[in-house]
Tab-separated table of N, CA and C in Angstrom:
chain	number	residue	atom	x	y	z
R	187	UNK	N	1.994	13.398	6.931
R	187	UNK	CA	2.122	14.808	5.917
R	187	UNK	C	0.948	15.825	6.020
R	188	UNK	N	1.670	17.339	5.863
R	188	UNK	CA	0.262	18.172	5.789
R	188	UNK	C	-0.188	17.803	3.991
R	189	UNK	N	-1.459	18.459	3.801
R	189	UNK	CA	-1.721	18.287	2.860
R	189	UNK	C	-2.531	19.283	2.491
R	190	UNK	N	-3.039	20.053	1.225
R	190	UNK	CA	-3.232	21.354	1.559
R	190	UNK	C	-4.783	21.036	0.717
R	191	UNK	N	-6.135	20.546	1.032
R	191	UNK	CA	-7.113	20.789	0.613
R	191	UNK	C	-7.874	21.473	-0.582
R	192	UNK	N	-8.363	21.284	-1.688
R	192	UNK	CA	-9.308	22.318	-1.805
R	192	UNK	C	-10.839	22.395	-2.180
R	193	UNK	N	-10.961	23.530	-2.089
R	193	UNK	CA	-12.778	23.752	-2.064
R	193	UNK	C	-13.566	24.001	-3.313
R	194	UNK	N	-13.959	23.500	-3.998
R	194	UNK	CA	-14.746	24.093	-5.116
R	194	UNK	C	-15.641	25.130	-4.494
R	195	UNK	N	-16.225	26.042	-5.410
R	195	UNK	CA	-17.297	26.921	-5.294
R	195	UNK	C	-18.523	26.521	-5.610
R	196	UNK	N	-19.405	26.339	-4.385
R	196	UNK	CA	-20.794	25.807	-4.737
R	196	UNK	C	-21.782	27.167	-4.918
R	197	UNK	N	-22.700	26.646	-5.964
R	197	UNK	CA	-23.546	27.849	-5.751
R	197	UNK	C	-23.862	29.011	-7.194
R	198	UNK	N	-22.200	28.362	-7.678
R	198	UNK	CA	-22.140	29.760	-8.559
R	198	UNK	C	-23.200	29.696	-10.081
R	199	UNK	N	-23.016	30.835	-10.950
R	199	UNK	CA	-23.732	31.365	-11.362
R	199	UNK	C	-23.261	30.849	-12.569
R	200	UNK	N	-21.650	30.777	-13.378
R	200	UNK	CA	-21.338	30.051	-15.043
R	200	UNK	C	-20.636	28.846	-14.263
R	201	UNK	N	-20.057	28.686	-15.255
R	201	UNK	CA	-19.342	27.377	-15.501
R	201	UNK	C	-17.866	27.616	-14.406
R	202	UNK	N	-17.294	28.657	-15.289
R	202	UNK	CA	-15.747	28.821	-15.023
R	202	UNK	C	-15.717	29.313	-13.047
R	203	UNK	N	-16.796	30.153	-12.297
R	203	UNK	CA	-16.993	30.124	-11.320
R	203	UNK	C	-16.582	29.120	-10.456
R	204	UNK	N	-17.963	27.728	-10.750
R	204	UNK	CA	-17.855	26.770	-9.575
R	204	UNK	C	-16.774	25.819	-10.118
R	205	UNK	N	-16.071	25.534	-10.848
R	205	UNK	CA	-14.772	25.311	-11.420
R	205	UNK	C	-13.491	26.241	-10.599
R	206	UNK	N	-13.769	26.714	-10.256
R	206	UNK	CA	-12.484	27.726	-9.665
R	206	UNK	C	-12.232	27.409	-7.924
R	207	UNK	N	-10.629	27.214	-8.262
R	207	UNK	CA	-10.678	26.717	-6.566
R	207	UNK	C	-10.017	27.703	-5.869
R	208	UNK	N	-10.233	27.255	-4.606
R	208	UNK	CA	-9.563	27.751	-3.296
R	208	UNK	C	-9.296	27.209	-2.177
R	209	UNK	N	-7.597	27.586	-2.514
R	209	UNK	CA	-6.964	26.406	-1.474
R	209	UNK	C	-7.404	26.911	-0.095
R	210	UNK	N	-7.930	25.521	1.009
R	210	UNK	CA	-8.246	25.656	2.473
R	210	UNK	C	-6.631	25.202	3.257
R	211	UNK	N	-5.685	26.157	3.531
R	211	UNK	CA	-4.426	26.080	4.369
R	211	UNK	C	-4.979	25.888	5.750
R	212	UNK	N	-4.182	24.952	6.557
R	212	UNK	CA	-4.410	24.587	7.427
R	212	UNK	C	-3.437	25.773	8.774
R	213	UNK	N	-4.207	26.090	9.506
R	213	UNK	CA	-4.245	26.606	10.953
R	213	UNK	C	-2.719	27.189	11.083
R	214	UNK	N	-1.971	28.211	11.531
R	214	UNK	CA	-0.745	28.198	10.891
R	214	UNK	C	-0.362	27.247	12.733
R	215	UNK	N	-0.335	27.493	13.459
R	215	UNK	CA	-0.519	27.011	14.990
R	215	UNK	C	0.274	25.164	14.612
R	216	UNK	N	-0.485	24.210	13.465
R	216	UNK	CA	-0.234	23.398	12.893
R	216	UNK	C	0.982	23.375	11.603
R	217	UNK	N	1.156	24.473	11.039
R	217	UNK	CA	1.869	24.459	10.159
R	217	UNK	C	3.236	24.963	11.053
R	218	UNK	N	3.279	25.588	11.963
R	218	UNK	CA	4.339	25.570	12.810
R	218	UNK	C	4.907	24.341	13.193
R	219	UNK	N	4.064	23.653	14.197
R	219	UNK	CA	3.925	22.428	14.625
R	219	UNK	C	4.909	21.261	13.578
R	220	UNK	N	4.803	21.205	11.987
R	220	UNK	CA	4.715	20.750	11.246
R	220	UNK	C	6.488	21.056	10.722
R	221	UNK	N	6.252	22.287	10.754
R	221	UNK	CA	7.966	22.733	10.230
R	221	UNK	C	9.405	22.387	11.490
R	222	UNK	N	8.071	22.359	12.920
R	222	UNK	CA	9.116	22.489	13.722
R	222	UNK	C	9.897	21.017	13.963
R	223	UNK	N	8.795	19.732	13.759
R	223	UNK	CA	9.397	18.627	13.208
R	223	UNK	C	10.211	18.706	12.408
R	224	UNK	N	9.686	18.857	11.221
R	224	UNK	CA	11.044	19.086	10.385
R	224	UNK	C	12.257	18.953	9.701
R	225	UNK	N	12.036	20.108	10.918
R	225	UNK	CA	13.533	20.912	11.822
R	225	UNK	C	14.277	20.337	11.958
R	226	UNK	N	13.334	19.280	13.170
R	226	UNK	CA	14.372	18.766	14.107
R	226	UNK	C	14.525	17.720	13.509
R	227	UNK	N	13.996	16.993	12.618
R	227	UNK	CA	14.663	15.668	11.612
R	227	UNK	C	15.873	15.910	10.842
R	228	UNK	N	16.078	17.356	10.379
R	228	UNK	CA	17.159	17.646	9.749
R	228	UNK	C	18.468	17.958	10.979
R	229	UNK	N	18.180	18.874	11.743
R	229	UNK	CA	19.112	18.487	13.074
R	229	UNK	C	19.493	17.755	13.622
R	230	UNK	N	18.772	16.415	13.752
R	230	UNK	CA	19.305	15.176	14.296
R	230	UNK	C	20.298	15.018	13.514
R	231	UNK	N	19.820	14.357	12.109
R	231	UNK	CA	21.146	13.414	10.941
R	231	UNK	C	22.402	14.710	10.860
R	232	UNK	N	21.795	15.634	11.138
R	232	UNK	CA	23.477	16.700	10.968
R	232	UNK	C	24.228	16.537	12.243
R	233	UNK	N	23.209	16.519	13.147
R	233	UNK	CA	24.257	16.167	14.516
R	233	UNK	C	24.883	14.945	14.779
R	234	UNK	N	24.113	13.779	13.952
R	234	UNK	CA	25.127	12.522	14.077
R	234	UNK	C	25.748	11.991	12.905
R	235	UNK	N	26.099	13.415	11.951
R	235	UNK	CA	26.989	13.684	11.251
R	235	UNK	C	28.361	14.212	11.571
R	236	UNK	N	28.120	14.631	12.759
R	236	UNK	CA	28.990	15.974	13.165
R	236	UNK	C	29.234	17.193	12.355
R	237	UNK	N	28.269	17.558	11.933
R	237	UNK	CA	28.609	18.718	11.739
R	237	UNK	C	27.959	19.894	12.231
R	238	UNK	N	28.657	21.419	12.305
R	238	UNK	CA	28.069	22.314	12.948
R	238	UNK	C	27.450	22.941	12.252
R	239	UNK	N	26.421	23.477	13.020
R	239	UNK	CA	25.363	24.021	12.587
R	239	UNK	C	24.877	25.376	13.764
R	240	UNK	N	24.175	26.529	13.044
R	240	UNK	CA	23.775	27.778	13.698
R	240	UNK	C	22.687	27.357	14.307
R	241	UNK	N	22.511	28.064	14.933
R	241	UNK	CA	21.188	27.907	15.400
R	241	UNK	C	19.716	29.245	15.034
R	242	UNK	N	18.913	28.925	14.935
R	242	UNK	CA	17.785	29.758	14.310
R	242	UNK	C	16.671	28.971	14.110
R	243	UNK	N	15.444	29.899	13.861
R	243	UNK	CA	14.248	29.912	14.216
R	243	UNK	C	13.360	29.897	12.304
R	244	UNK	N	15.093	30.479	11.326
R	244	UNK	CA	14.236	30.964	10.145
R	244	UNK	C	13.882	28.995	9.532
R	245	UNK	N	13.425	29.522	8.017
R	245	UNK	CA	12.890	28.184	8.102
R	245	UNK	C	14.158	27.149	7.050
R	246	UNK	N	15.546	27.605	7.637
R	246	UNK	CA	16.713	27.060	6.826
R	246	UNK	C	17.694	26.554	7.601
R	247	UNK	N	18.615	25.646	7.778
R	247	UNK	CA	19.309	25.693	8.433
R	247	UNK	C	21.216	26.344	8.150
R	248	UNK	N	21.895	26.444	8.712
R	248	UNK	CA	23.413	27.006	8.528
R	248	UNK	C	24.261	25.801	9.082
R	249	UNK	N	24.667	25.679	7.870
R	249	UNK	CA	25.829	24.040	8.125
R	249	UNK	C	26.871	24.097	7.954
R	250	UNK	N	28.226	24.092	8.542
R	250	UNK	CA	29.229	24.068	7.809
R	250	UNK	C	29.792	22.498	7.157
R	251	UNK	N	30.070	22.589	6.168
R	251	UNK	CA	30.200	20.944	5.126
R	251	UNK	C	31.894	21.221	5.193
R	252	UNK	N	31.838	22.017	4.431
R	252	UNK	CA	34.162	22.259	3.816
R	252	UNK	C	33.757	22.714	2.743
R	253	UNK	N	35.206	23.179	2.028
R	253	UNK	CA	34.855	23.636	0.608
R	253	UNK	C	34.319	22.707	-0.017
R	254	UNK	N	33.931	23.069	-1.578
R	254	UNK	CA	33.131	22.192	-2.342
R	254	UNK	C	32.320	21.404	-2.784
R	255	UNK	N	31.771	21.578	-1.307
R	255	UNK	CA	30.222	20.122	-1.314
R	255	UNK	C	29.157	20.689	-1.814
R	256	UNK	N	29.166	22.272	-1.723
R	256	UNK	CA	28.085	22.810	-1.870
R	256	UNK	C	27.491	22.712	-3.916
R	257	UNK	N	29.342	22.597	-4.731
R	257	UNK	CA	29.221	22.357	-6.037
R	257	UNK	C	28.897	20.813	-6.274
R	258	UNK	N	29.890	19.647	-5.324
R	258	UNK	CA	29.487	19.307	-5.255
R	258	UNK	C	27.718	18.437	-5.310
R	259	UNK	N	27.094	19.243	-4.798
R	259	UNK	CA	25.830	18.724	-4.548
R	259	UNK	C	24.675	19.788	-5.700
R	260	UNK	N	25.153	20.421	-6.120
R	260	UNK	CA	24.852	20.830	-7.377
R	260	UNK	C	25.000	20.183	-8.733
R	261	UNK	N	25.985	19.460	-8.321
R	261	UNK	CA	26.170	18.563	-9.445
R	261	UNK	C	25.758	17.648	-9.632
R	262	UNK	N	24.651	16.473	-8.539
R	262	UNK	CA	24.395	16.055	-8.002
R	262	UNK	C	22.468	15.846	-8.287
R	263	UNK	N	22.594	17.195	-8.844
R	263	UNK	CA	21.217	18.074	-8.634
R	263	UNK	C	19.997	18.365	-7.872
R	264	UNK	N	21.141	18.921	-6.313
R	264	UNK	CA	20.622	18.769	-5.094
R	264	UNK	C	20.919	20.195	-5.023
R	265	UNK	N	19.943	20.400	-4.460
R	265	UNK	CA	19.465	22.386	-4.019
R	265	UNK	C	19.931	22.471	-2.494
R	266	UNK	N	21.075	23.442	-2.768
R	266	UNK	CA	22.246	24.294	-1.377
R	266	UNK	C	22.372	24.896	-1.638
R	267	UNK	N	21.615	25.882	-1.032
R	267	UNK	CA	22.239	27.541	-1.083
R	267	UNK	C	23.741	28.015	-0.521
R	268	UNK	N	23.769	28.527	-1.262
R	268	UNK	CA	25.677	29.367	-0.486
R	268	UNK	C	25.180	30.086	0.705
R	269	UNK	N	26.414	29.434	1.973
R	269	UNK	CA	26.209	29.971	3.231
R	269	UNK	C	27.162	31.478	3.351
R	270	UNK	N	28.132	31.591	1.997
R	270	UNK	CA	28.867	32.852	2.544
R	270	UNK	C	28.377	33.888	2.184
R	271	UNK	N	26.727	33.799	1.500
R	271	UNK	CA	26.330	35.533	1.727
R	271	UNK	C	25.865	35.804	2.968
R	272	UNK	N	26.233	35.438	4.119
R	272	UNK	CA	25.611	35.552	6.168
R	272	UNK	C	26.878	35.983	6.332
R	273	UNK	N	27.157	37.549	6.812
R	273	UNK	CA	28.027	37.961	7.342
R	273	UNK	C	28.986	37.177	8.055
R	274	UNK	N	30.491	36.530	7.806
R	274	UNK	CA	31.207	35.681	9.068
R	274	UNK	C	31.350	34.313	8.081
R	275	UNK	N	30.749	34.687	7.112
R	275	UNK	CA	30.632	32.772	6.633
R	275	UNK	C	30.855	32.796	5.398
R	276	UNK	N	32.057	32.285	5.000
R	276	UNK	CA	32.573	31.936	3.746
R	276	UNK	C	32.051	30.721	3.478
R	277	UNK	N	33.142	29.772	2.139
R	277	UNK	CA	32.124	29.331	0.891
R	277	UNK	C	32.449	27.969	1.975
R	278	UNK	N	32.817	27.386	3.107
R	278	UNK	CA	32.682	26.194	3.236
R	278	UNK	C	30.846	26.139	3.975
R	279	UNK	N	29.745	26.848	4.638
R	279	UNK	CA	28.923	27.070	4.907
R	279	UNK	C	27.724	26.739	3.620
R	280	UNK	N	26.798	26.134	4.224
R	280	UNK	CA	25.960	26.120	2.780
R	280	UNK	C	24.507	26.070	3.920
R	281	UNK	N	23.192	26.337	3.062
R	281	UNK	CA	21.706	26.965	3.699
R	281	UNK	C	21.064	25.642	3.402
R	282	UNK	N	20.506	25.245	4.602
R	282	UNK	CA	20.058	23.957	3.699
R	282	UNK	C	18.241	24.311	4.012
R	283	UNK	N	17.159	24.337	3.362
R	283	UNK	CA	15.847	24.726	3.227
R	283	UNK	C	15.252	23.338	4.492
R	284	UNK	N	14.511	23.448	5.135
R	284	UNK	CA	13.758	22.955	5.794
R	284	UNK	C	12.776	22.216	5.428
R	285	UNK	N	12.581	20.713	5.475
R	285	UNK	CA	11.890	20.280	4.209
R	285	UNK	C	11.207	18.562	4.696
R	286	UNK	N	10.580	18.667	4.178
R	286	UNK	CA	9.795	16.943	4.493
R	286	UNK	C	10.631	15.992	5.487
R	287	UNK	N	10.699	14.768	6.185
R	287	UNK	CA	11.872	13.914	6.204
R	287	UNK	C	12.387	12.978	4.931
R	288	UNK	N	11.190	13.056	3.939
R	288	UNK	CA	11.905	11.730	3.084
R	288	UNK	C	12.853	13.383	1.834
R	289	UNK	N	12.420	14.497	1.488
R	289	UNK	CA	12.859	15.368	1.025
R	289	UNK	C	14.585	15.363	1.429
R	290	UNK	N	14.623	15.426	2.564
R	290	UNK	CA	15.556	15.742	3.711
R	290	UNK	C	16.471	14.677	3.598
R	291	UNK	N	15.869	13.441	3.783
R	291	UNK	CA	17.044	11.896	3.455
R	291	UNK	C	17.820	11.684	2.562
R	292	UNK	N	16.606	12.313	1.285
R	292	UNK	CA	17.532	12.085	-0.206
R	292	UNK	C	18.818	13.238	-0.083
R	293	UNK	N	18.674	14.479	0.341
R	293	UNK	CA	19.325	15.323	0.593
R	293	UNK	C	20.909	14.769	1.524
R	294	UNK	N	20.321	14.679	2.254
R	294	UNK	CA	21.112	13.949	3.289
R	294	UNK	C	22.318	12.854	2.433
R	295	UNK	N	21.835	11.769	1.976
R	295	UNK	CA	22.153	10.927	1.719
R	295	UNK	C	23.603	11.418	0.637
R	296	UNK	N	22.809	12.281	0.037
R	296	UNK	CA	23.832	12.697	-1.029
R	296	UNK	C	24.892	13.729	-0.450
R	297	UNK	N	24.833	14.723	0.666
R	297	UNK	CA	25.221	14.982	1.530
R	297	UNK	C	26.511	14.650	1.604
R	298	UNK	N	25.663	13.098	2.632
R	298	UNK	CA	27.324	11.804	3.127
R	298	UNK	C	27.962	11.865	2.465
R	299	UNK	N	27.347	10.933	0.959
R	299	UNK	CA	28.523	10.571	-0.065
R	299	UNK	C	29.482	11.197	-0.585
R	300	UNK	N	28.836	12.864	-0.831
R	300	UNK	CA	30.269	14.275	-1.076
R	300	UNK	C	31.481	13.919	0.361
R	301	UNK	N	30.437	13.317	1.416
R	301	UNK	CA	31.893	14.322	2.613
R	301	UNK	C	32.516	13.033	2.522
R	302	UNK	N	32.292	11.668	3.147
R	302	UNK	CA	32.862	10.582	2.280
R	302	UNK	C	33.584	10.567	0.655
R	303	UNK	N	33.540	10.643	0.258
R	303	UNK	CA	34.401	11.314	-0.823
R	303	UNK	C	35.452	11.593	-0.895
R	304	UNK	N	35.163	12.919	-0.127
R	304	UNK	CA	36.263	14.748	0.079
R	304	UNK	C	37.307	13.698	1.158
R	305	UNK	N	36.324	13.192	2.773
R	305	UNK	CA	37.658	12.053	3.296
R	305	UNK	C	38.384	11.453	2.197
R	306	UNK	N	37.830	10.291	1.739
R	306	UNK	CA	38.760	9.118	1.232
R	306	UNK	C	39.629	9.988	-0.020
R	307	UNK	N	39.585	11.092	-0.618
R	307	UNK	CA	40.482	11.973	-1.131
R	307	UNK	C	41.280	12.664	-0.535
R	308	UNK	N	40.832	13.338	0.656
R	308	UNK	CA	42.363	13.971	1.150
R	308	UNK	C	42.748	13.175	1.765
R	309	UNK	N	42.541	11.736	2.110
R	309	UNK	CA	43.142	10.686	2.887
R	309	UNK	C	44.407	10.058	2.410
């Protein structure tokens, strides 16, 4: 897990300056490695689900899931962006943000439940 520590300003003349917090960001290379690991985790689970994905290096993944899936996920309180805003993609595509594995797993459990439910309804 990547954390972003904060540092207090030392030697300040007044209390407000002394209490000011300044973020200390991780080096870009470290952040890129972590994001790549998180992306790999997301893609692995999507692959196991047999879902079509478009390759990219963006901080999100476009995935074909079927019509109505985004709305069902939103109804469960999950964030899934429309994919039809990309040229050539329709309402059966989602844009999923690359997030930490725990957040990804929660979303993908909900996605799996929605897909199973849709499959059972169509059978």
